[in-house]
Structure formats: structure tokens, C-alpha cells
Amino acid sequence: MSICFQKNTKEFHLSNGFISYIFKVLENGSLGHMYFGKKIREREDFGHLIEYVRRDMAPNVYEGNHRFSLEHLRQEYPTYGSGDMRYPAFELEQADGSRVTDFRYKTHRIYKGKENLKGLPAVYAEKEEEAETLEVTLEDALLDMDIILKYTIFRDYPVITRSTEFISRNKDGITLLNAMSGCLDLPDKDYMMIELAGTWSGERQVRERELSYGFQGIYSMRGCSSHQFNPFLALKRKNADERSGEVLGFSLVYSGDFLGQAEVDNFDVTRVIMGIHPNEFRWKLEENERFQTPELVMAYSDCGMNGLSRTYHRLYRTRLARGKWRDKVRPILINNWEATYFDFNEQKILTLAQKAADIGVELFVLDDGWFGKRNSDNSSLGDWYPNLEKLPGGIKGLAEKINALGMKFGLWFEPEMVNKDSDLFRAHPDWLLADIRRNYCHSRNQYVLDFSKQEVVDYIYEQMCRVLGEAPVSYIKWDMNRSFSEVFSNGNSREYQGKARHKYILGVYGLYERLIKRFPDILFESCASGGARFDAGMLYYAPQAWTSDNTDAADRIKIQYGTSYAYPVSSIGSHVSASPNHQVFRNTSLATRANVAFFGTFGYEMDITALQEEELEVLKKQIAFMKQYRELFQMGDFIRLRSPFEGNTAAWMSVSDDKTEAMMAYYRMLQPAHGRLERLYLAGLKEDALYEVQECFGTERNWGTYYGDELMYAGFSVSDFSSGVLDVAREIQGDFFSRLFYLKEVEK
């Protein structure tokens, strides 16, 4: 791992055992991008990677030089209107209205390790020797302003992190209109763009399209990263697949409005930018003020999409998630929501909890409905004190009774929201993030609190601390059930309104940080009406997220498959729910529901008191199985084998770090009329190791022993010839069918 600066050529080369990232100071003082990809050896002069061309109508920087045009040079952090007509990485407005800038190289510093970003989540280095950081300072002397471009390269990952800091010394102030976290200019457009898009109950569906001229992008203007798009995109070469070929990944460590786009110009140059969405963003920097952008994590893989995902999984699981729960397996829980909804009292909860304790559940989570006068979704958000009619002993009394059953206790909050029917709203209607002089929308009968105001955050913090300080709460499910609309911060100035959306997210991060510091043993799970805020920014505070409100096993295969493109299995909240499912009314077997949920945090969300004894015995076996293998499921190398977006079947597996064991799952959506020859080509195993293959649950058959190279290159048979054949076991027939296999290395 090294960052080299060649004084003679003014070139920077960031490299480790995997990648190289190269750029230089151009003759006009701006920064030109040269290369990002597989590691190449150091040399003093990479000047051949900068291509100067003469094109008609190009705006040229120097009189008489028709080959130096910023419109046709690849750049590190471009602006608009100074010769480059493409989409900019930043835009400023001076007091007199001018947006013209001229930022030139001023200085740089290189240091071991990685500094935190104030008030923002970011990946980190535990030890200085794990990473090296480059900060390049650009100066516009006329504006009396600096831009610091921050780059970190890690020893153990094919990753470059990017962020940008703006520092104004201008006495009249400078207004930021656009401040992207990073930009990457690529020399061609021969890529497929992969994005994770969807809707409520259908989040992070894998979508793929060929790059074409103009803009193609992803975004959110909803105040959260959203169900619709995730702040992640990848560019893969057209010959790349899950296991081979070059892929570039772009993941924004941020939870609010964002923009990520690829722009292809008419000479086939591709520009990727990602950062805070500029819509409604307007941030005035007074004299000696600074603004720090969120972090962009750019990754490279020459081993296809699985290679890219493996990098993000390991980095985010061990160098983004923090605290006590970072390296711990997750407790097996039961959540009462789909069992009771709002209709519960203490006795009903304790009956459910007793049954859960009997089958081995470790954590009971009390969901919505425990506070204020909350019996439906139109009341009491913001009033975080227990409903003593439902819970005579309060949260403290219930939690202690749950603990006495041998389980930990968890609690649901939605701290960013308020109902009009609440003590909080009646006292502070001006605390809404809405123009209260006008009609403003509700969603789920609730409204957004203005977390850009410190007094609002302080109030919610004190209320939550009052509950958590007196009760033994081990887990918090932090929900956020609606997007922004009619954004206005009441009582604040015109200038403040352009800051409100970003300051809101900073307020959320600040509240998380204070609660984590005060209650370091609590496991936080983020949630936003399911998966509307499943992003890297949240993982810095909550190491797991509720993946989707849709708990149907068949739909979850696609949702969890897409989520795995960027996020580790240990972060994927996954529950076994009722059949028929409460969202899509589909019937699926207990086995398939568990075989999907195993590849996540695992838990139950159903009324287990209504189950038959034989069904409870199945649950007991599932729980015991998960306890035995959850480290393999949650901390192993997750590898996608077959996509549910490409056919009737799907498969994936998790492999231990030492490759001595693995768990592989196969899923079939609909029963075919005729079985066919079908083999899965496994991955991630040791070629010369001998593995015993045991089918789990169902047949529980021992399939014998196979060498790793056989399983990976000759394949493992999951053929089904059972259709219509009476003497073949019926357990391998029917729709929404799954099989689970455990592989263990044995002596040769």
C-alpha cells in the first residue's frame, strides 16, 4: 500500500496489491484523471494516459492552444462553465451572482490512517497501517476559498474512498449549489450499469442497462435514500458476470437525498458522479466556515459482481459497522407486529413471549403500539411514554418479565415522526418539517419532525433516554415510515431552507451517536417502512436493517439477492412470517420461509401461539440449527450462484473464511411439469479439499463426499425428476420449494 507523488510530473499514484488510482496536476493547475483499475507498476511518468485532442468548437484554456480543452479532458473534480460543458461535480455562487471558478492545485499532504468525517458516517481504519490518506488542496485565489479532495486507500481492500471539504475565507460568503462527494471520468462507455431499484415491499430489485449517450442515473428527493433507488450503482464490462470480468462499484455513505449518475458525452467518455442531490440544496458558507460532503466508496473487481460484493461486505461489516455488535452474531428474535398489530395487552404479549422462550428464541421485540394512547396509526407518535392501560407495569415491568423468561427485550421507536393527535404536536406544531401556513400532506397519518432543529432532537433524545434509562432494553428497532413533502423549517431564515434537508440527516446521525454513546450495549436495527433507508450511512450506527416490510419468502429471495450486491448478510433483517403471508397472501412452507430467512439476521414475525405442536417442533429445530450455524450464515463469504431475476430458480451460498465449511441454498419458484437435468456450480471452496455434503431438513440425506474442484467445475446435481412420479418423495414437489445443503471438509 502506498501513495506516491512524482514531483517532476506532478502525478499521484495510489496503489495496493489490488488496484491503482492515478491522477495529475495539469498545466492550468486543475487535476486530470488518468486511471482507476487493476494494479499497475509505478513509473515516474504516466503522461501517455492523458490524451489531448483538437476538436472544433471546443472552449480552449490557452490562446493559440487548440488541444487543451477541459471539455475533452478527464478530470478529478470538474466545475461547469469554465470550459467543461458536462455535468459538474460542484457549483458555487458568489455574492454578485457569478458562478465562474478557477480552482488550482495549492498543496497536498499524505498521512497514515484515516481521519473521521465530522458529524458524518464513514469507513474507518482501526490501525494507522491499515490505510493511507491523500488530501489535495485546490485554491481559487479570487474567491479566497479552498477545496480539499480527500482520498483513502486501504491495505486489504480494492477500494478508494472519496470526499470533499469546502473552506471559505470570503468575507461576503459563498453559496454552495452543488457539492458532489466524488467524480470519476472513464475513457469509454462500454459498460452495463447496474442499479438497485424498486418500491415499498419490492426494494432493491436488480436492474441492468447498457450505458448510452446522455444521462442515466439514480436519485432520491424523498429525504431518505428511498424504496425507489439505493445509493449504489455499478458499471460492469459487457462480458462480466458474477464470477469474472471487470466491475466498478460506487456506494454513497449517506442516508438522505442523493444523486448518482453516469453521463456519456458524444465522444464516448463516461463521467460518474455521486453525492447529495442538488435539488433544494443551497448552503451558504460564511467567512471561515466549512462544508464536508458525505463519503463515496469506489471499489474495483476483476472477479465479477461477486468479487465486488465480497469487497463491500467485508469492508462494511468490519470497517463501517462499529461497537459491541460489529463482530457478534445476531440474537434470534420474535417481533409481535404481525402477531398482534396494535391489539395487545401485557397478558397477550407475555403469552406470546412464553411460547417463544419455550422454543429457544433469545430476544422479544415489542413493536408499534406501546406508547401514549396508541391504538392505531393516527395517534401518539412523539409521546414516548408507556401506555399503562396496555402495560400496567410500563416498559420496565414488561421488560423485566421478559428477562425472567430467559430472553432479552427489544423495543420499537419512530423518533423522527409525530401525529397531530399527540401532546407533542399540540405543544409544538412549529416543529413539523412543513410549511404550517399551508395544506401539507400526511402519510400513514403522520408527519415529519424537523430534525434540522437541535431543540427537536434534544427533546426526542430526553424522551427516549427516560424509557431506556429505567428499563432493560437490549435492542431498538428505529423506524421511519414516511418520506418528505413540502419541506420548510418554520421560524428559520430564507438562507436556512436550503440547508434543512441535509441538516435533518445530520440531526438523525447526531441522535444515533448520542444514544449509542449512552447505551453502548444496545443493538440498533434501522428501518424505514421496511427498506427505504437501507444504506451504508445507516450501517455506521445500526449494524443491521429491516430489509423490507414484505416478509413473503418468494419475494424476499429477490429482495435479499439484490441487497447482497452491496450489503453484508449480517445486516439483512430477515424473519419467518405467517402463511398465507400478510403482504401478498401467498402460501409457502415453513421450510422455505426459514431457508430464505437463514441468510440474514433471522427471527420470527407471526402468532406462534396459533401453531400446532408439530409446527412448534419445526420452529424449535430451525432455531437450534440457526444457533449452530449462524456464524457461517452471517459472517461467511456470501456468493450468489443463480439469479432469481433470470429464471425460475435461484441459488446462493455462504463459505467460511477458512473454506472448511459452507451452506448452500437452492430455490425453485414454480413446479415444472417435467424435471430436467440441473446442476449448481459452487464457488469459493478449496479445489483439493474433500467435502461431505449433507442436506438439511426435509430429506436430511447424506449425499456423500466430493472434492472442491468437482463441486465448482463439474457441479452438484439438484435435478428433480419427481413430477407425476408416485414412487418419488413428494417433499421435492410443489411450488416455492427450497433445499439447503451443508458442506464440511473431511479427511481425505
XYZ file of C-alpha atoms in Angstrom, residues 47-656:
610
model
C 1.647 11.181 -19.150
C 0.643 8.898 -22.024
C -2.635 8.265 -20.179
C -3.649 11.903 -20.663
C -4.996 12.391 -24.189
C -5.121 15.890 -25.651
C -7.271 16.331 -28.729
C -8.260 19.147 -31.050
C -11.971 19.420 -31.741
C -13.900 22.150 -33.469
C -15.940 24.468 -31.243
C -14.142 23.315 -28.108
C -13.536 26.038 -25.491
C -9.744 26.148 -25.102
C -8.000 27.376 -21.956
C -4.975 28.972 -23.616
C -4.811 31.365 -26.553
C -3.345 29.582 -29.561
C -3.513 26.121 -27.956
C -6.355 24.190 -29.556
C -5.632 20.916 -27.791
C -6.125 21.874 -24.142
C -9.871 21.905 -23.514
C -11.434 20.892 -20.220
C -14.460 19.699 -22.153
C -12.330 16.898 -23.599
C -10.059 16.076 -20.680
C -10.846 13.579 -17.955
C -10.880 15.372 -14.616
C -10.907 14.683 -10.887
C -13.372 17.279 -9.648
C -14.777 19.366 -12.522
C -16.821 22.542 -12.437
C -19.256 23.892 -15.007
C -18.789 26.980 -17.139
C -15.003 27.198 -17.203
C -14.597 25.235 -20.400
C -16.232 21.951 -19.361
C -19.843 21.722 -20.523
C -20.564 18.376 -18.887
C -22.363 17.870 -15.591
C -20.208 19.357 -12.785
C -19.031 17.889 -9.505
C -19.656 21.212 -7.766
C -21.149 24.633 -8.325
C -20.700 27.844 -6.319
C -22.399 31.214 -6.343
C -20.641 34.404 -5.285
C -22.353 37.380 -3.667
C -22.520 39.176 -7.038
C -24.129 36.161 -8.730
C -21.054 34.897 -10.573
C -20.626 31.133 -10.718
C -17.280 31.175 -12.503
C -14.450 29.480 -10.601
C -10.788 28.658 -11.158
C -9.531 26.201 -8.546
C -5.865 25.277 -8.924
C -3.536 22.912 -7.145
C -2.136 24.534 -3.995
C -0.641 21.784 -1.847
C -1.160 18.239 -0.623
C -0.450 16.054 2.357
C -0.094 12.286 2.725
C -0.527 10.548 6.059
C -1.035 7.097 7.548
C -4.509 6.065 8.637
C -7.800 7.814 8.013
C -9.439 10.683 9.870
C -13.136 10.687 10.770
C -15.563 12.960 8.956
C -17.112 15.320 11.489
C -20.800 14.563 12.014
C -20.913 12.048 9.156
C -20.613 8.268 8.888
C -17.595 6.878 7.044
C -15.477 3.760 6.812
C -12.528 3.776 9.188
C -9.115 2.254 9.838
C -8.621 0.690 13.270
C -4.841 0.966 12.933
C -2.782 3.510 11.026
C -1.042 0.833 8.995
C -4.381 -0.306 7.507
C -4.808 2.775 5.326
C -3.116 5.798 3.818
C -4.777 9.111 3.016
C -4.079 11.837 0.478
C -5.548 15.323 0.820
C -5.135 17.634 -2.173
C -5.925 21.301 -1.588
C -7.177 23.397 -4.515
C -7.411 27.180 -4.211
C -9.358 29.868 -6.012
C -7.392 32.995 -5.070
C -10.056 35.395 -6.319
C -12.734 33.711 -4.214
C -10.353 33.284 -1.272
C -11.582 29.708 -0.973
C -10.122 26.184 -0.803
C -11.417 22.779 -1.802
C -9.814 19.735 -0.158
C -10.161 16.472 -2.082
C -9.747 13.516 0.280
C -8.660 10.075 -0.912
C -8.021 6.977 1.233
C -6.643 3.657 0.018
C -6.809 0.579 2.246
C -4.174 -2.123 2.535
C -6.618 -5.025 2.407
C -9.351 -3.862 0.020
C -9.563 -2.831 -3.661
C -11.222 0.409 -2.562
C -10.703 4.160 -2.843
C -12.807 6.425 -0.624
C -13.524 9.965 -1.764
C -14.959 13.018 -0.061
C -14.658 16.772 -0.437
C -14.381 19.665 2.000
C -15.092 23.294 1.087
C -13.432 26.062 3.120
C -14.426 29.679 2.579
C -12.479 32.715 3.744
C -14.600 35.024 1.601
C -15.939 37.947 3.655
C -19.117 38.178 1.581
C -19.838 34.476 1.820
C -20.015 31.790 -0.873
C -23.096 29.682 -1.569
C -22.731 26.010 -2.472
C -25.343 25.000 -5.035
C -23.951 21.546 -5.729
C -21.330 19.552 -3.841
C -20.804 16.002 -5.053
C -18.699 13.616 -2.993
C -16.652 12.427 -5.945
C -16.333 12.130 -9.697
C -14.755 9.526 -11.964
C -14.157 10.127 -15.678
C -13.713 6.933 -17.722
C -12.276 6.735 -21.243
C -15.142 4.769 -22.820
C -18.775 3.793 -22.395
C -18.545 0.020 -22.848
C -20.324 -0.795 -19.604
C -23.593 -2.125 -18.298
C -24.986 -0.022 -15.455
C -26.440 -1.960 -12.529
C -28.762 -0.301 -10.042
C -30.966 -1.463 -7.174
C -34.452 -0.047 -7.644
C -37.972 -0.859 -6.557
C -40.931 0.148 -4.418
C -42.273 -0.405 -0.936
C -42.361 -4.205 -0.429
C -40.214 -4.709 -3.518
C -36.949 -2.979 -2.693
C -33.527 -3.363 -4.347
C -34.543 -5.238 -7.458
C -31.550 -5.717 -9.754
C -31.851 -3.636 -12.908
C -29.290 -3.587 -15.681
C -28.971 -1.339 -18.722
C -26.371 -0.544 -21.310
C -24.752 2.858 -20.960
C -25.944 5.222 -23.652
C -25.430 8.862 -24.550
C -26.650 11.476 -22.109
C -27.665 10.893 -18.509
C -28.651 7.688 -16.784
C -28.922 7.802 -13.061
C -30.461 7.064 -9.712
C -31.680 9.522 -7.119
C -33.862 10.348 -4.161
C -35.539 13.620 -3.241
C -37.628 11.980 -0.514
C -35.469 12.860 2.493
C -34.230 9.279 2.759
C -32.325 7.016 0.432
C -35.745 5.568 -0.513
C -37.506 2.398 -1.605
C -37.230 3.591 -5.199
C -33.443 3.767 -5.576
C -30.489 2.765 -3.436
C -27.326 4.937 -3.223
C -25.304 2.264 -5.015
C -24.514 1.660 -8.651
C -22.051 -0.496 -10.546
C -20.559 -0.372 -14.018
C -19.581 -3.761 -15.367
C -17.936 -4.676 -18.637
C -20.317 -6.352 -21.046
C -18.508 -9.677 -20.748
C -18.525 -9.577 -16.942
C -20.762 -11.850 -14.899
C -20.974 -12.934 -11.274
C -17.528 -14.557 -11.226
C -15.394 -12.923 -13.904
C -14.767 -9.619 -15.621
C -14.184 -6.042 -14.540
C -16.683 -4.136 -12.399
C -16.557 -0.700 -10.770
C -18.743 -0.007 -7.736
C -19.955 3.313 -6.308
C -21.564 3.358 -2.863
C -22.512 6.567 -1.049
C -22.268 6.530 2.744
C -25.311 8.749 3.209
C -28.974 8.368 4.174
C -30.684 11.421 2.675
C -31.379 12.913 -0.748
C -28.756 11.724 -3.212
C -27.859 11.715 -6.881
C -25.783 9.102 -8.681
C -25.446 9.291 -12.426
C -23.381 8.256 -15.416
C -23.126 10.816 -18.192
C -21.841 9.722 -21.579
C -20.692 12.508 -23.885
C -20.748 12.324 -27.667
C -17.144 11.144 -27.755
C -17.981 8.091 -25.580
C -16.338 9.413 -22.398
C -18.256 8.392 -19.267
C -18.490 10.599 -16.172
C -19.799 9.115 -12.917
C -20.718 11.456 -10.075
C -22.407 10.774 -6.755
C -23.339 12.864 -3.753
C -26.064 14.962 -2.114
C -28.859 15.747 -4.560
C -28.588 19.420 -5.565
C -32.361 19.895 -5.707
C -33.366 22.205 -2.804
C -29.748 22.183 -1.610
C -28.302 25.664 -1.082
C -25.632 26.041 1.587
C -24.137 29.444 2.285
C -20.644 29.395 3.748
C -19.846 32.475 5.764
C -16.279 33.596 6.330
C -14.133 30.771 7.823
C -16.930 28.210 7.535
C -16.509 24.698 6.144
C -18.738 22.121 4.482
C -17.916 18.418 4.375
C -19.570 16.115 1.824
C -20.528 12.513 2.596
C -18.109 9.758 1.636
C -18.132 7.872 -1.655
C -16.685 4.346 -1.590
C -15.401 3.282 -5.020
C -14.461 -0.384 -5.427
C -12.898 -2.405 -8.228
C -13.239 -6.089 -9.064
C -11.744 -8.218 -11.810
C -13.711 -11.192 -10.448
C -17.173 -10.047 -11.497
C -20.069 -8.912 -9.344
C -19.411 -11.470 -6.618
C -15.899 -10.082 -6.246
C -17.261 -6.557 -5.936
C -19.887 -7.612 -3.387
C -17.312 -9.512 -1.348
C -15.281 -6.307 -1.012
C -18.251 -4.245 0.154
C -19.422 -6.992 2.523
C -16.087 -7.305 4.302
C -15.413 -3.572 4.393
C -18.853 -2.594 5.629
C -19.141 -5.436 8.131
C -15.762 -4.754 9.765
C -14.801 -1.147 8.938
C -18.150 0.666 8.748
C -20.273 -1.050 11.387
C -18.967 -0.292 14.879
C -19.341 -1.157 18.523
C -20.223 -4.205 20.546
C -22.338 -5.843 17.843
C -19.983 -5.392 14.907
C -18.376 -8.822 15.217
C -21.143 -10.642 17.094
C -23.752 -12.960 15.649
C -27.275 -11.603 15.914
C -29.786 -12.826 18.515
C -32.730 -14.865 17.248
C -35.803 -12.752 17.853
C -39.544 -12.699 17.643
C -41.384 -9.476 16.794
C -45.026 -9.162 17.801
C -46.140 -6.881 14.945
C -47.704 -9.407 12.565
C -48.909 -11.443 15.543
C -50.914 -8.688 17.251
C -50.573 -5.401 15.359
C -51.973 -2.716 17.729
C -54.310 -5.121 19.513
C -52.388 -6.306 22.546
C -52.101 -6.052 26.294
C -49.453 -7.272 28.679
C -51.006 -10.714 29.091
C -51.194 -11.314 25.349
C -47.575 -10.249 24.974
C -46.422 -12.480 27.820
C -48.310 -15.477 26.416
C -46.547 -14.971 23.087
C -43.223 -14.455 24.852
C -43.568 -17.615 26.941
C -44.177 -19.693 23.828
C -41.161 -18.049 22.163
C -38.951 -18.793 25.153
C -40.081 -22.426 25.107
C -38.780 -22.930 21.564
C -35.450 -21.158 22.128
C -35.981 -17.559 20.963
C -33.396 -15.192 22.505
C -34.950 -11.742 22.053
C -38.539 -10.487 22.243
C -39.248 -7.242 20.359
C -42.302 -5.151 21.215
C -43.302 -3.234 18.096
C -45.622 -0.266 17.490
C -48.470 0.500 19.899
C -46.869 0.586 23.377
C -46.834 4.373 23.968
C -49.174 7.313 24.528
C -52.742 6.431 23.524
C -51.598 4.454 20.516
C -54.258 2.008 19.286
C -54.000 2.871 15.593
C -51.620 4.755 13.341
C -53.389 8.119 13.778
C -52.301 8.870 17.335
C -49.439 9.445 19.777
C -46.254 9.462 17.693
C -43.981 11.838 19.594
C -45.364 10.861 23.019
C -42.714 8.356 24.086
C -44.129 7.230 27.425
C -45.760 3.826 28.034
C -49.493 3.219 27.715
C -50.272 1.993 31.224
C -53.689 0.677 30.182
C -51.967 -1.859 27.946
C -48.852 -2.274 30.085
C -49.657 -1.636 33.790
C -46.018 -2.062 34.779
C -44.779 0.103 31.937
C -41.869 -0.865 29.726
C -39.751 -1.551 32.790
C -42.225 -4.055 34.205
C -42.748 -5.856 30.899
C -39.031 -5.968 30.085
C -38.238 -7.476 33.475
C -40.881 -10.165 32.970
C -39.483 -10.960 29.526
C -35.998 -11.177 31.033
C -37.331 -13.563 33.666
C -38.362 -15.913 30.829
C -34.726 -16.057 29.739
C -34.979 -13.627 26.814
C -33.657 -10.151 26.111
C -36.140 -7.358 25.440
C -36.322 -5.047 22.421
C -38.460 -2.001 21.668
C -39.779 -0.149 18.600
C -39.409 3.615 18.207
C -40.213 6.036 15.406
C -38.436 9.098 16.805
C -38.492 11.276 13.678
C -42.282 11.353 13.338
C -45.350 12.863 15.000
C -49.148 12.533 14.821
C -51.411 15.557 15.076
C -53.202 13.703 17.850
C -50.278 13.903 20.248
C -49.137 16.018 23.161
C -46.007 16.904 21.209
C -47.876 18.334 18.220
C -50.306 20.269 20.387
C -47.378 21.881 22.198
C -45.120 22.431 19.177
C -46.898 22.490 15.801
C -43.977 24.586 14.525
C -41.702 21.562 14.981
C -43.098 19.986 11.815
C -40.850 19.936 8.759
C -43.610 21.530 6.688
C -44.958 24.974 5.871
C -47.695 25.022 8.504
C -49.295 28.075 6.873
C -50.406 25.801 4.029
C -52.010 22.445 3.487
C -49.389 19.719 3.839
C -49.520 16.017 3.112
C -49.679 13.210 5.604
C -48.637 9.622 5.056
C -49.763 6.832 7.356
C -51.484 9.647 9.306
C -48.124 11.047 10.375
C -45.810 13.978 9.795
C -42.071 14.561 9.848
C -40.436 16.323 12.787
C -37.881 18.995 11.924
C -34.681 17.241 12.951
C -32.696 20.125 11.470
C -33.561 21.942 14.729
C -31.378 20.973 17.658
C -34.164 21.603 20.187
C -36.314 18.946 18.470
C -33.515 16.384 18.551
C -32.783 17.219 22.195
C -36.433 16.734 23.155
C -36.689 13.317 21.482
C -33.342 12.279 22.980
C -34.543 13.054 26.510
C -37.806 11.172 25.965
C -36.032 8.080 24.654
C -33.462 8.197 27.453
C -36.217 8.316 30.027
C -37.595 4.994 28.737
C -34.241 3.332 28.071
C -32.684 4.528 31.299
C -35.179 2.727 33.541
C -35.872 -0.454 31.531
C -33.529 -3.295 30.496
C -33.799 -2.723 26.731
C -31.253 -4.650 24.636
C -32.448 -3.842 21.117
C -34.091 -0.909 19.333
C -35.944 -1.092 16.044
C -35.735 2.502 14.733
C -38.463 3.123 12.168
C -39.149 5.985 9.722
C -42.445 5.472 7.933
C -42.800 8.356 5.516
C -40.914 10.490 3.031
C -40.570 14.277 2.987
C -43.037 16.632 1.318
C -43.497 20.434 1.497
C -40.134 20.817 3.230
C -39.892 24.038 5.252
C -38.211 24.762 8.567
C -40.620 27.014 10.435
C -39.142 30.055 12.127
C -35.862 29.899 10.203
C -34.461 32.264 7.583
C -34.548 32.067 3.803
C -30.888 31.028 3.750
C -31.594 28.222 6.225
C -34.165 26.495 3.996
C -31.504 25.278 1.550
C -29.726 23.590 4.466
C -32.766 21.965 6.076
C -32.735 18.619 4.262
C -29.055 17.905 4.918
C -29.210 19.270 8.473
C -32.139 16.887 9.077
C -29.929 13.898 8.261
C -27.152 15.329 10.421
C -29.739 15.551 13.217
C -30.651 11.870 12.772
C -26.973 10.886 12.819
C -26.413 13.059 15.894
C -29.267 11.416 17.793
C -27.962 7.965 16.933
C -24.471 8.939 18.080
C -25.686 10.258 21.446
C -27.825 7.184 22.126
C -25.021 4.794 21.155
C -22.629 6.604 23.466
C -25.087 6.486 26.372
C -26.324 2.915 25.732
C -23.380 1.123 24.073
C -24.780 -2.386 24.646
C -27.999 -1.837 22.682
C -28.268 -3.448 19.241
C -29.857 -0.936 16.852
C -31.774 -2.014 13.760
C -32.664 0.713 11.273
C -35.970 0.609 9.452
C -37.823 2.974 7.155
C -41.198 1.484 6.337
C -39.148 -1.566 5.542
C -36.190 -0.878 3.290
C -36.418 2.855 2.466
C -33.218 3.680 4.349
C -31.115 0.568 3.831
C -27.865 2.340 3.026
C -24.228 2.466 4.058
C -24.768 5.594 6.154
C -27.179 3.778 8.457
C -24.841 0.801 8.906
C -22.382 3.093 10.695
C -24.930 3.463 13.515
C -27.136 0.368 13.195
C -25.287 -2.773 12.039
C -28.468 -4.305 10.683
C -31.554 -3.040 8.858
C -35.095 -4.239 8.331
C -34.794 -5.257 4.703
C -38.413 -4.946 3.636
C -41.892 -4.934 5.118
C -42.598 -7.718 2.640
C -41.841 -10.921 4.554
C -43.031 -13.320 1.836
C -40.283 -15.877 1.241
C -40.591 -15.922 -2.559
C -40.382 -12.143 -2.843
C -37.630 -11.995 -0.231
C -35.358 -14.125 -2.435
C -35.216 -11.267 -4.943
C -35.064 -8.542 -2.294
C -32.239 -10.199 -0.365
C -30.411 -11.149 -3.558
C -30.374 -7.503 -4.696
C -29.469 -6.240 -1.244
C -26.436 -8.528 -1.242
C -24.880 -6.604 -4.135
C -23.591 -4.028 -1.657
C -24.555 -5.035 1.888
C -23.416 -7.953 4.102
C -25.699 -10.784 5.203
C -25.181 -9.753 8.843
C -27.040 -6.510 8.056
C -30.067 -8.124 6.388
C -33.050 -8.281 8.745
C -34.969 -11.447 7.807
C -37.951 -13.077 9.517
C -40.115 -16.155 9.123
C -43.711 -14.938 8.929
C -47.179 -16.442 8.639
C -48.628 -18.381 5.731
C -50.650 -17.083 3.942
C -48.294 -14.111 4.008
C -49.803 -10.843 5.286
C -48.483 -8.739 2.392
C -49.019 -10.896 -0.706
C -51.249 -13.681 0.737
C -49.013 -16.411 -0.693
C -48.723 -19.826 0.909
C -45.206 -21.142 1.392
C -43.826 -23.931 3.521
C -42.153 -23.377 6.879
C -39.024 -24.916 5.402
C -38.785 -22.430 2.525
C -39.575 -19.477 4.770
C -36.713 -20.470 7.061
C -34.328 -21.363 4.231
C -34.615 -17.775 2.976
C -34.507 -16.126 6.411
C -31.424 -18.111 7.496
C -29.357 -15.904 5.163
C -29.817 -12.834 7.319
C -30.266 -11.930 10.964
C -33.125 -14.480 11.370
C -36.201 -14.276 13.528
C -39.977 -14.772 13.579
C -42.881 -12.436 12.930
C -46.040 -14.442 13.426
C -48.508 -15.547 16.057
C -46.761 -18.701 17.226
C -49.486 -19.279 19.849
C -51.783 -20.296 16.962
C -49.414 -23.002 15.676
C -49.865 -26.729 16.146
C -47.379 -28.622 18.329
C -45.755 -30.259 15.326
C -45.188 -26.821 13.786
C -43.645 -25.557 17.010
C -41.304 -28.531 16.936
C -40.204 -27.493 13.448
C -39.537 -23.958 14.720
C -37.541 -25.353 17.626
C -35.356 -27.320 15.203
C -34.900 -24.264 12.962
C -33.787 -22.174 15.935
C -31.347 -24.811 17.144
C -29.976 -25.120 13.601
C -29.519 -21.363 13.258
C -27.744 -21.146 16.609
C -25.342 -23.829 15.450
C -24.553 -22.253 12.076
C -25.340 -18.539 12.347
C -21.690 -17.503 12.306
C -21.364 -19.261 8.956
C -24.548 -17.651 7.637
C -23.827 -14.126 8.884
C -20.028 -13.844 8.791
C -19.148 -16.188 5.933
C -18.339 -15.212 2.359
C -21.715 -14.806 0.630
C -21.656 -15.925 -3.010
C -24.525 -15.636 -5.483
C -24.816 -18.706 -7.714
C -28.015 -18.178 -9.715
C -30.162 -15.085 -10.122
C -33.906 -15.132 -9.388
C -34.222 -12.296 -11.925
C -33.216 -14.595 -14.779
C -35.423 -17.647 -14.420
C -37.500 -19.940 -12.252
C -34.722 -20.854 -9.828
C -32.170 -19.121 -7.607
C -29.198 -20.211 -5.519
C -26.549 -18.786 -3.238
C -24.095 -19.973 -0.628
C -22.038 -18.823 2.340
C -18.462 -20.066 2.820
C -16.389 -19.833 5.996
